Structure formats: structure tokens, C-alpha cells
Coordinates of C-alpha atoms and ligand atoms in Angstrom, one line a residue:
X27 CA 113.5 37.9 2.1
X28 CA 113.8 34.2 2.7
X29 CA 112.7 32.4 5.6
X30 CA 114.0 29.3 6.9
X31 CA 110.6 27.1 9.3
X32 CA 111.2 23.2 10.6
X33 CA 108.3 21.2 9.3
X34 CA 107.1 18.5 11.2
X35 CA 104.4 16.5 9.3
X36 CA 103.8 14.2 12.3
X37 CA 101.3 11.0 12.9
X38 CA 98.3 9.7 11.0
X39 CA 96.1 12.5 9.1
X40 CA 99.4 15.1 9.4
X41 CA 101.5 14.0 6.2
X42 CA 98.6 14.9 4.6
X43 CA 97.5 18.1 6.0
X44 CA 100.9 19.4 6.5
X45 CA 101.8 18.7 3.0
X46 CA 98.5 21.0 2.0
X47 CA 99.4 23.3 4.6
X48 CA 102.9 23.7 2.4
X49 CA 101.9 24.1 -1.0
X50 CA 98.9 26.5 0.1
X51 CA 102.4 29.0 1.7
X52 CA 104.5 28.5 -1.2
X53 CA 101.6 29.8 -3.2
X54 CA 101.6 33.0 -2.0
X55 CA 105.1 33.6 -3.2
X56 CA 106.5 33.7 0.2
X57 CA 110.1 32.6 0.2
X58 CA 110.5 29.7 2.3
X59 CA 113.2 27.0 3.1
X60 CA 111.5 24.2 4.9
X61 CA 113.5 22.2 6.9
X62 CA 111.6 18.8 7.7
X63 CA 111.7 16.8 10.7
X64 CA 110.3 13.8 12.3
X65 CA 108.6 13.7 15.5
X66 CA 106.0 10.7 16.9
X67 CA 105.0 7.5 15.9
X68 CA 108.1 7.4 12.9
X69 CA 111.1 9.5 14.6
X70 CA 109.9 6.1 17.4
X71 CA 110.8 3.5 15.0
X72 CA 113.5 5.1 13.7
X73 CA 115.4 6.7 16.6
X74 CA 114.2 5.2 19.6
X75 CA 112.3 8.2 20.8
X76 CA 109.4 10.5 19.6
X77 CA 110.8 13.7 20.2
X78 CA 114.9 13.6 19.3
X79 CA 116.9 16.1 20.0
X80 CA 117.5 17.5 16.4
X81 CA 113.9 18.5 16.0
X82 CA 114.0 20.7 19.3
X83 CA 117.1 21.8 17.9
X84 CA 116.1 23.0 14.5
X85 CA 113.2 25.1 16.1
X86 CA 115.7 26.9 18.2
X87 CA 117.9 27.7 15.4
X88 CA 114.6 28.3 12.7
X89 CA 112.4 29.8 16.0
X90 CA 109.1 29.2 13.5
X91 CA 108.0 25.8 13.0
X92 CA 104.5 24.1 11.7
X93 CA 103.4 21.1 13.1
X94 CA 101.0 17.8 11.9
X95 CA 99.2 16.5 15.0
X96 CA 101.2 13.7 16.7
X97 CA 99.5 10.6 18.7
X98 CA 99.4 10.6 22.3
X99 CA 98.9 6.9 24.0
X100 CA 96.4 7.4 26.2
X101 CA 96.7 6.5 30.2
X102 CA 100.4 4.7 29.2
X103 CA 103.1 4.7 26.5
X104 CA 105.9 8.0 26.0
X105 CA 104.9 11.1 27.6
X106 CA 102.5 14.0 24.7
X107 CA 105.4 15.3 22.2
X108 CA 102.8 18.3 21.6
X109 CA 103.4 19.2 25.8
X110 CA 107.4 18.2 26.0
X111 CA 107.8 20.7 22.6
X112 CA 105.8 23.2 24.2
X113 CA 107.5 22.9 27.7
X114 CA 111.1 22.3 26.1
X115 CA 110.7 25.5 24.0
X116 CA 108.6 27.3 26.5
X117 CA 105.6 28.4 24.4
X118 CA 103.8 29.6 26.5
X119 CA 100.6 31.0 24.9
X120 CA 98.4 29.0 23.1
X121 CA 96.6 31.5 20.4
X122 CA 93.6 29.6 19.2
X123 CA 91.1 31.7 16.8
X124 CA 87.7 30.6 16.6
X125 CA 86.0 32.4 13.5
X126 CA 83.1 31.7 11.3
X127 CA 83.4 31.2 7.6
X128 CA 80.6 31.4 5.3
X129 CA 80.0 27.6 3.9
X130 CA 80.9 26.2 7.3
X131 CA 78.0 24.3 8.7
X132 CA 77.5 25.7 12.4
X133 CA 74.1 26.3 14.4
X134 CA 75.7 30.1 14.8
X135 CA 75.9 32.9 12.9
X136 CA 78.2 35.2 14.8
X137 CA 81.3 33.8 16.3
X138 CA 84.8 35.5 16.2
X139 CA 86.8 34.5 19.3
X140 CA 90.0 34.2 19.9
X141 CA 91.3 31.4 22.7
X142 CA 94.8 32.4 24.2
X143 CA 95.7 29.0 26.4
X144 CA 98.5 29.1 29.4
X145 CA 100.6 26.3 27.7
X146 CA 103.4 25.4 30.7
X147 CA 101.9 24.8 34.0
X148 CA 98.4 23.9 35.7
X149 CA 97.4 19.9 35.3
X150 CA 99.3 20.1 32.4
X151 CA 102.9 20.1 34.1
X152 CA 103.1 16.7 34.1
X153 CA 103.5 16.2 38.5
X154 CA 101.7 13.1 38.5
X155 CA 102.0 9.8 41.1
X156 CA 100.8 6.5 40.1
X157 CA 98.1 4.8 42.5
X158 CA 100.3 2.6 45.0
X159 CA 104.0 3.6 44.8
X160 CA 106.0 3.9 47.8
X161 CA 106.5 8.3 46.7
X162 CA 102.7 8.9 46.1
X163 CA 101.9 7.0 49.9
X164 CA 104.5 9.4 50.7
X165 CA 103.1 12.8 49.0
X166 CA 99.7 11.6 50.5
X167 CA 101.3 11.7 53.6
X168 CA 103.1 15.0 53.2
X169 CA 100.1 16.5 51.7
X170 CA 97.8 15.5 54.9
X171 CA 100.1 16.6 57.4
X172 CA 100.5 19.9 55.8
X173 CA 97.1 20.5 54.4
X174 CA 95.4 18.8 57.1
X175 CA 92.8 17.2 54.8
X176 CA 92.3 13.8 54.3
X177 CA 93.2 11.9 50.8
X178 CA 92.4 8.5 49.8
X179 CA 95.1 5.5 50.1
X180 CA 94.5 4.5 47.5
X181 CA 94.7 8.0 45.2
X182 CA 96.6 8.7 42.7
X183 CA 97.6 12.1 42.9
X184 CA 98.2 15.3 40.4
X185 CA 99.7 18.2 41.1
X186 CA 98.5 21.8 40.0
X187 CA 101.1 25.0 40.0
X188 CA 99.6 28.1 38.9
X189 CA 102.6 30.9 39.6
X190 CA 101.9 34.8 39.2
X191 CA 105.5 34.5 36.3
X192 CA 103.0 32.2 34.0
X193 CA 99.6 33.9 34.6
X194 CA 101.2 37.3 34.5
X195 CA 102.6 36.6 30.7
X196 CA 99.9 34.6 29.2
X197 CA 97.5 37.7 30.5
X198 CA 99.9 40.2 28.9
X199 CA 100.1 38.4 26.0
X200 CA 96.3 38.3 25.6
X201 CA 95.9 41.9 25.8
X202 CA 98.6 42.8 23.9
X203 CA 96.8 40.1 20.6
X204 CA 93.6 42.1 22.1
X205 CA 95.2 45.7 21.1
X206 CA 97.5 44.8 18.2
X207 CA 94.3 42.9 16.7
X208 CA 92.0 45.8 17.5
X209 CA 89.5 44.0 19.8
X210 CA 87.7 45.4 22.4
X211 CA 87.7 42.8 25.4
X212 CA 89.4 40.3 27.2
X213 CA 87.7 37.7 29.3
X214 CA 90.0 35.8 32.4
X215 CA 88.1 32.5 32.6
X216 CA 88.5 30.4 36.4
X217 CA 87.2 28.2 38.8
X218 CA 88.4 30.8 41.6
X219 CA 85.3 30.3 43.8
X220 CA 86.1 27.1 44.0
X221 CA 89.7 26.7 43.7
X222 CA 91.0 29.8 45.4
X223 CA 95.0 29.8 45.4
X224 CA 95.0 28.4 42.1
X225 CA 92.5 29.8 39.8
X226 CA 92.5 32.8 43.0
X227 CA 96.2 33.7 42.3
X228 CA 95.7 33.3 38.2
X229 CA 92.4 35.7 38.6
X230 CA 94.0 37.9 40.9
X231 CA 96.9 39.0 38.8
X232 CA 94.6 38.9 35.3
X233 CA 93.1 41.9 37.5
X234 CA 96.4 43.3 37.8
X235 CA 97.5 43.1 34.7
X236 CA 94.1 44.0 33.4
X237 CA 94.7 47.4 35.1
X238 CA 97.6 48.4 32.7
X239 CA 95.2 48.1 29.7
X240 CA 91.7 49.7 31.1
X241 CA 92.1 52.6 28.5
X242 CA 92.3 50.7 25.4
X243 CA 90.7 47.1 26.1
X244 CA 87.9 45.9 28.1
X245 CA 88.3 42.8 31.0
X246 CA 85.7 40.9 32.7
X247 CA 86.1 37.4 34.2
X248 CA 83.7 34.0 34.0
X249 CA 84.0 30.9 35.8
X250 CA 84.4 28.3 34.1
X251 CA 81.2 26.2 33.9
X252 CA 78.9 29.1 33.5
X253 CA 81.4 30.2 30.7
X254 CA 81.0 27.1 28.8
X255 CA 76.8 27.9 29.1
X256 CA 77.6 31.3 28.1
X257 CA 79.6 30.2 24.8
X258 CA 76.7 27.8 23.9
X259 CA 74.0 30.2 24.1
X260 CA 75.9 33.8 23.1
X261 CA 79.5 33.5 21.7
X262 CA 78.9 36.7 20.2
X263 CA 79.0 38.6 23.3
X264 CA 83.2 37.1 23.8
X265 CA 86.4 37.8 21.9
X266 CA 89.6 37.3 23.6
X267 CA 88.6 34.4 26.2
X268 CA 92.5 33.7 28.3
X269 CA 92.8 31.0 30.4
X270 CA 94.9 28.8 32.5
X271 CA 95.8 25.6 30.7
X272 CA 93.9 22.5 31.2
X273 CA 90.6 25.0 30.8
X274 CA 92.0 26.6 27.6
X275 CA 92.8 23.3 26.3
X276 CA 88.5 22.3 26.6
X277 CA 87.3 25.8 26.0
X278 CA 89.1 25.7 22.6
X279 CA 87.6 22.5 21.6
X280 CA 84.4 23.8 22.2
X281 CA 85.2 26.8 20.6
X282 CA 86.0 24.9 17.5
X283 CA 82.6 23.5 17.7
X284 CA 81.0 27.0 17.4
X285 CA 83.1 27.6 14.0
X286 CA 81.8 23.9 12.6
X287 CA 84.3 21.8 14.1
X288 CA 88.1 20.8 14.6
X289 CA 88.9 20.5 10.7
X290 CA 88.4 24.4 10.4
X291 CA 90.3 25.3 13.6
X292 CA 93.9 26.7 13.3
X293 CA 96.1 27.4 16.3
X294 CA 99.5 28.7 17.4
X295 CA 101.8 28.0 20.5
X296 CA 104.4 31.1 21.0
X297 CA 107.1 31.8 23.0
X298 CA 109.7 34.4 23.7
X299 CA 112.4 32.8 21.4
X300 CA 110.1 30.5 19.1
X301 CA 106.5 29.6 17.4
X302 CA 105.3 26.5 16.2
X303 CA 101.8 26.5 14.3
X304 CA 99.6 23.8 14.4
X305 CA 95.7 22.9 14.0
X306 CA 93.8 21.9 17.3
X307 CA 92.5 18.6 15.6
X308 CA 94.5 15.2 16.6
X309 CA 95.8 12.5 14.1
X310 CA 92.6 11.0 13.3
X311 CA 94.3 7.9 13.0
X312 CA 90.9 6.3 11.0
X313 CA 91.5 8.7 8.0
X314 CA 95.0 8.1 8.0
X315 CA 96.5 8.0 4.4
X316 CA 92.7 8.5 2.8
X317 CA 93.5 12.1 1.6
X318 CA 89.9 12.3 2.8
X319 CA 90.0 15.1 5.8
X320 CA 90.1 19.2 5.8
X321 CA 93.2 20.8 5.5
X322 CA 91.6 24.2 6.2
X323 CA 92.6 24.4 9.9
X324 CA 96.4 23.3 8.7
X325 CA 96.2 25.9 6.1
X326 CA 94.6 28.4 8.4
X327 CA 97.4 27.8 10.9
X328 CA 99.8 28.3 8.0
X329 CA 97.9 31.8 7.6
X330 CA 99.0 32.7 11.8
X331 CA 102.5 31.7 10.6
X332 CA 102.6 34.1 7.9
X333 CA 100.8 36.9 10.1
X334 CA 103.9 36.3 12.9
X335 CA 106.3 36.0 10.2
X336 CA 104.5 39.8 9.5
X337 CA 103.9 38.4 5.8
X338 CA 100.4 40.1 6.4
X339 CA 99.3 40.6 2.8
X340 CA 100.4 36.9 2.0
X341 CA 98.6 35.9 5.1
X342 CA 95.3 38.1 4.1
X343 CA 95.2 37.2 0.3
X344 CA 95.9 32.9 1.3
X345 CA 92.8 33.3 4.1
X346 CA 90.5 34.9 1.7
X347 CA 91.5 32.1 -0.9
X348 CA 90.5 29.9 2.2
X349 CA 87.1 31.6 2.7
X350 CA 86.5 32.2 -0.9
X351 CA 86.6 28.0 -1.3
X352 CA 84.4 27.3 1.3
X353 CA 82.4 29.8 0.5
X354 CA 81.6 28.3 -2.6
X355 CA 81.5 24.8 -1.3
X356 CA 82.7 22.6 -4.6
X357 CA 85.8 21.8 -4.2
X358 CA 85.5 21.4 -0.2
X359 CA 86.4 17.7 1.8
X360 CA 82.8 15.9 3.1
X361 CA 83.3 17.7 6.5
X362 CA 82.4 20.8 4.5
X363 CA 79.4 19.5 2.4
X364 CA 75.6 19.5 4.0
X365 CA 75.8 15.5 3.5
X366 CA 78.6 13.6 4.6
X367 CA 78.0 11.2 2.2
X368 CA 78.0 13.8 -0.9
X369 CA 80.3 11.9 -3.7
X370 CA 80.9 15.3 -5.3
X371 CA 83.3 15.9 -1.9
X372 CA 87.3 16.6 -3.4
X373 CA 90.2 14.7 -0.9
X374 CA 92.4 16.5 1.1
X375 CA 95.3 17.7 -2.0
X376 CA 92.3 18.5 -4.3
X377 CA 90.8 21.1 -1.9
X378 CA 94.1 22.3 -1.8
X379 CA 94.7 22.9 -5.1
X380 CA 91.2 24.3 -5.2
X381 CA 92.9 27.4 -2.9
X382 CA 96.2 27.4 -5.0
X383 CA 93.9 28.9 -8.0
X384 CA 92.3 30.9 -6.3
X385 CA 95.3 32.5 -5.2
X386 CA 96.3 32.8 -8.4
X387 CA 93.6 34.4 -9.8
Ligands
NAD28 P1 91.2 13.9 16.4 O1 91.1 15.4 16.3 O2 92.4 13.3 15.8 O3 89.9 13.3 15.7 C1 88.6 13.3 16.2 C2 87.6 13.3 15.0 O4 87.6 14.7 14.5 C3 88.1 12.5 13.8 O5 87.7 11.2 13.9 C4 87.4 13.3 12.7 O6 86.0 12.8 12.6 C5 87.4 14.7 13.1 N1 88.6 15.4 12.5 C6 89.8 15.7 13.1 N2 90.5 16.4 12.2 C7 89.8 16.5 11.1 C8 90.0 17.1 9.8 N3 91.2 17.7 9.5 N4 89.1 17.1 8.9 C9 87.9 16.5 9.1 N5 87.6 15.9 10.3 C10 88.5 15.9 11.3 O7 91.0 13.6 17.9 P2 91.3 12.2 18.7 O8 90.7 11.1 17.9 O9 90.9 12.5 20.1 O10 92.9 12.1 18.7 C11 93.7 11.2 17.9 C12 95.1 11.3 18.3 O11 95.6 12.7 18.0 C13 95.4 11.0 19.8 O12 96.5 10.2 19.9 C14 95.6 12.4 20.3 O13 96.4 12.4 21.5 C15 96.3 13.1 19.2 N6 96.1 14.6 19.3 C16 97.2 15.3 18.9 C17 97.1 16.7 18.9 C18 98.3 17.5 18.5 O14 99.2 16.9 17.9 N7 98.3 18.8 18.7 C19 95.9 17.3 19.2 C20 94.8 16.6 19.6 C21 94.9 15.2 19.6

């Protein structure tokens, strides 16, 4: 069978990567017919706008796509690509794994967790009024009258929607990863005591939906904060952590950090009618064009495509080539070596390559 997946290489550090990422999935012998597309900082310059059409297009029509990370401007400039994709092609769940590979450097020596990440509403959603303008004196003023409560003149203000349609899925479609993945719990994490029609409505319906899986999978809920603690001290005690968006989007940062950092964490955005596979590290714009960083999370992310494309055995044999790399820690990027500074460190192609043979072997 032959498959047909858009690839979008994207800004800084993600020509590189994604081109790893490639060559690592052709390996296994996997038929695929990539379709490439541009998106950020070059589809910009060339058609006037970071996201055009045809890319949104071609991941309707190819419904699996792997991603480069793309530059957001920070506090001005076009709106995240990464959220408009998501949001245009309502992916929904965010499927983060968080695992430990031997050769990693990490203060832990027991993490496997998997962060599944509301993807469409929360902060996220993009409600936002600018300090000053005549609509946000205006939603101040609509907000006070109905609330009651008293907000600052000179506020700028966001807007957070959590529904029961959005929490009920992305809870559902934690449990279901939980039981199709054989794990034993799922863990709703909030800020409900606080923030109790929000984060109350998303913990309220986890509950619900937890109810419909008590048999087969274990649920418990953590706010926030003490979750964070929790995952410092003990991430072995967690393994399917789901929550809303702008929490998922920290937690699985931190998460990375347990497994030795962003360059060894893969991640996956799904929806009903598409998926688009993607690392959780940025552009690292200051290793741009150095074939210097890790490809391993790119790669690794190329291992959840294959495991949704339900290429398991290409999927298993390419992540043990992974592990079986790093395990042996020769031909790994610096990130991977005990110094930074260790000239015997391979670039970004070179590591790889190093994964190509092993496959092959
Ligand atoms: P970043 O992840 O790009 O880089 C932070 C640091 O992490 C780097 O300086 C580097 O030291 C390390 N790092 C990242 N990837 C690595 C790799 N593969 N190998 C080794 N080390 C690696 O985060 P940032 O600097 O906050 O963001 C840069 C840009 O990327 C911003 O414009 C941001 O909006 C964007 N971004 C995009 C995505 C995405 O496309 N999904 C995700 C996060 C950030």
C-alpha cells in the first residue's frame, strides 16, 4: 500500500529536521508519496501569507501531514500557523509522549507519560482585545455589568471558553489512547478550585466521561500547580496526564524536560478527519542551517505517524533504531553527549544516517 502525507518543512531548524525525519520513514520501506508544502516565514515572502490555502488544502485531501516547527512573532506580527492549522483542521488532541531513552541525559530514571492537550479552545482561541480600543472599553463594560466585578480601564482583556463538546472529546480521546495503548490511568489536570466554570465544567465532564471507562482504566484529577510539583518529584506515579489547552501546552514542555529536553520530544495533533505530526521544540532560529540540532523528536514524531498510519512494525523497528543510537551515544548531536562541547558530536543528517543503518541491519 502507498500512502500519500503533505510535508511541511517549515522555519529555521525544520528543513533540517524534517528532511531527517523523511529519510528515517522511507527507511523502513514504507511506501510514501510526500507531497511538500510551504508554510511560515517562506510561503510569507513568497505568497503574501504564512498559511495559504493549498497547504490546508492538501492536508484535507492527504488527512496525515508532518510538520517542521514554524516561527511565531511574539506579542505582534501574523497570528501562530501551528494554532490557525490546528483550529482550521480541527485537531483537537494534542498526543504528546514523554518517555525515557537510555543515553538521554535526565535527573530521572522512570518516566513514561503520555500528554494528551485540548488543542481548540481555552486561552488559546484567540478572543483577545488590545489595551485601549473603543470594543475592549466596551467588553469591559459588558463584562462588569454582567459579572458585576470590576476590571481595570486600562486591561487588556482575554477570553477563555471551555464547552462540555471540546472537553468531552479530548477526555474520550485520552482514554480511548489509555486502553488501545494498555495503560492503566488517566489523570484530568485543572485549576477548578480556583477557576470553577471553566476548569469546573472541563473537570466535571472528565468525571463523566471517566465513568464510562472505570472497568478498564483508572482516573484521578490534580490541580494544576501541585501537578507540576508532583511531576518534578514523582513522574513515575503518572501516565496519561489530559488537559485543557493552555495547561497541556506547559505541562508538555515540562514533561519534555523529564525525558532530557525538547530535542527528544515527538508530538501529534489529531482530529476526526486529519493528523499532522510534529516535535514540541520551536524553530531554534540560532541553529538554523548548522545541521547541528537533534532530529530525534522529528523522527520520533515520524514513528506516531507510522503507528496512526497502523504501520506498527515500521513504527516499532524505526524507534528501536532510535533508541538503539542513543543508546550507544556515538553518532548522537551535542544535545545527546555528557559535554556539550564534545567534538566527537555528528550534525543533524549524520545522526540520521546513524539510524538508517541501524535499520538496516
Ligand atoms: P525552541 O524550541 O525553538 O528552542 C529553544 C531551545 O531549545 C533552542 O535554543 C535549543 O537550545 C533547544 N532546542 C530546540 N530544538 C532542539 C533540537 N531539535 N535539538 C537540540 N536542541 C533543541 O523554542 P523558542 O526559542 O521558544 O522558539 C523559537 C520559535 O519557534 C518561536 O518563533 C516559536 O514561536 C516557534 N515555535 C514553534 C513551534 C511549532 O511550530 N510547533 C513550537 C514551539 C515554538
Amino acid at each position: 500500500m502507498s500512502y500519500k502525507v503533505t510535508l511541511i518543512p517549515g522555519d529555521g531548524i525544520g528543513r533540517e529536521v524534517s528532511l531527517a525525519a523523511k529519510r528515517c520513514v522511507d527507511a523502513t520501506g514504507v511506501k510514501i508519496e510526500w507531497e511538500e508544502q510551504i508554510a511560515g516565514e517562506e510561503a510569507l515572502a513568497k505568497f503574501g501569507t504564512p498559511l495559504p490555502e493549498q497547504v490546508l488544502d492538501s492536508i484535507r485531501k492527504n488527512k496525515i501531514a508532518i510538520k517542521g516547527p514554524i516561527i511565531t512573532p511574539v506579542g505582534k506580527g501574523f497570528r501562530s500557523v501551528n494554532v490557525q492549522m490546528r483550529m482550521a483542521m480541527d485537531l483537537y488532541a494534542c498526543l504528546r509522549p514523554c518517555k525515557l531513552y537510555k543515553g538521554v541525559k535526565t535527573k530521572y530514571s522512570q518516566v513514561d507519560l503520555v500528554v494528551v492537550r485540548e488543542n481548540t479552545e481555552d486561552l488559546y482561541a484567540g478572543i483577545e482585545f488590545s489595551e485601549g480600543r473603543d470594543k475592549t472599553k466596551e467588553t469591559i463594560k459588558c463584562i462588569e455589568k454582567l459579572s458585576g466585578a470590576s476590571v481595570r480601564q486600562d486591561s487588556a482583556i482575554g477570553i477563555k471558553p471551555i464547552s462540555i463538546t471540546a472537553s468531552k472529546r479530548i477526555v474520550k480521546f485520552a482514554f480511548d489512547y489509555a486502553v488501545k495503548n494498555k495503560r492503566k490511568k488517566v489523570t484530568a489536570v485543572h485549576k477548578a478550585n480556583i477557576m470553577k466554570e471553566t476548569d469546573g465544567l472541563f473537570l466535571k465532564v472528565a468525571r463523566e466521561v471517566a465513568e464510562g471507562y472505570r472497568c478498564q482504566v483508572e482516573f484521578e484529577d490534580r490541580i494544576v500547580d501541585n501537578m507540576c510539583m508532583q511531576l518534578v518529584q514523582k513522574p513515575e506515579l503518572y501516565d496519561v496526564l489530559v488537559l485543557p489547552n493552555l495547561y497541556g501546552d506547559i505541562l508538555s514542555d515540562l514533561c519534555a524536560g523529564l525525558v532530557g529536553g525538547l530535542g527528544v520530544a515527538p508530538g501529534a495533533n489529531i482530529g476526526d478527519s486529519a493528523a499532522l505530526f510534529e516535535a514540541v521544540h520551536g524553530s531554534a532560529p540560532k541553529y538554523a542551517g548548522l545541521n547541528k540540532v537533534n532530529p530525534m523528536a522529528m523522527i520520533l514524531s515520524g514513528v506516531l505517524m507510522l503507528r496512526h498510519m497502523g504501520e506498527t512494525d515500521a513504527a516499532d523497528r524505526l524507534e528501536k533504531a532510535v533508541s538503539a543510537v542513543v543508546a550507544e551515544g556515538k553518532d548522537v548531536t551535542y544535545d545527546l553527549k555528557p559535554d556539550r562541547n564534545d567534538p566527537t558530536a555528528v550534525g543533524t543528517s549524520q545522526m540520521a544516517d546513524a539510524i538508517i543503518a541501524k535499520l538496516k541491519k
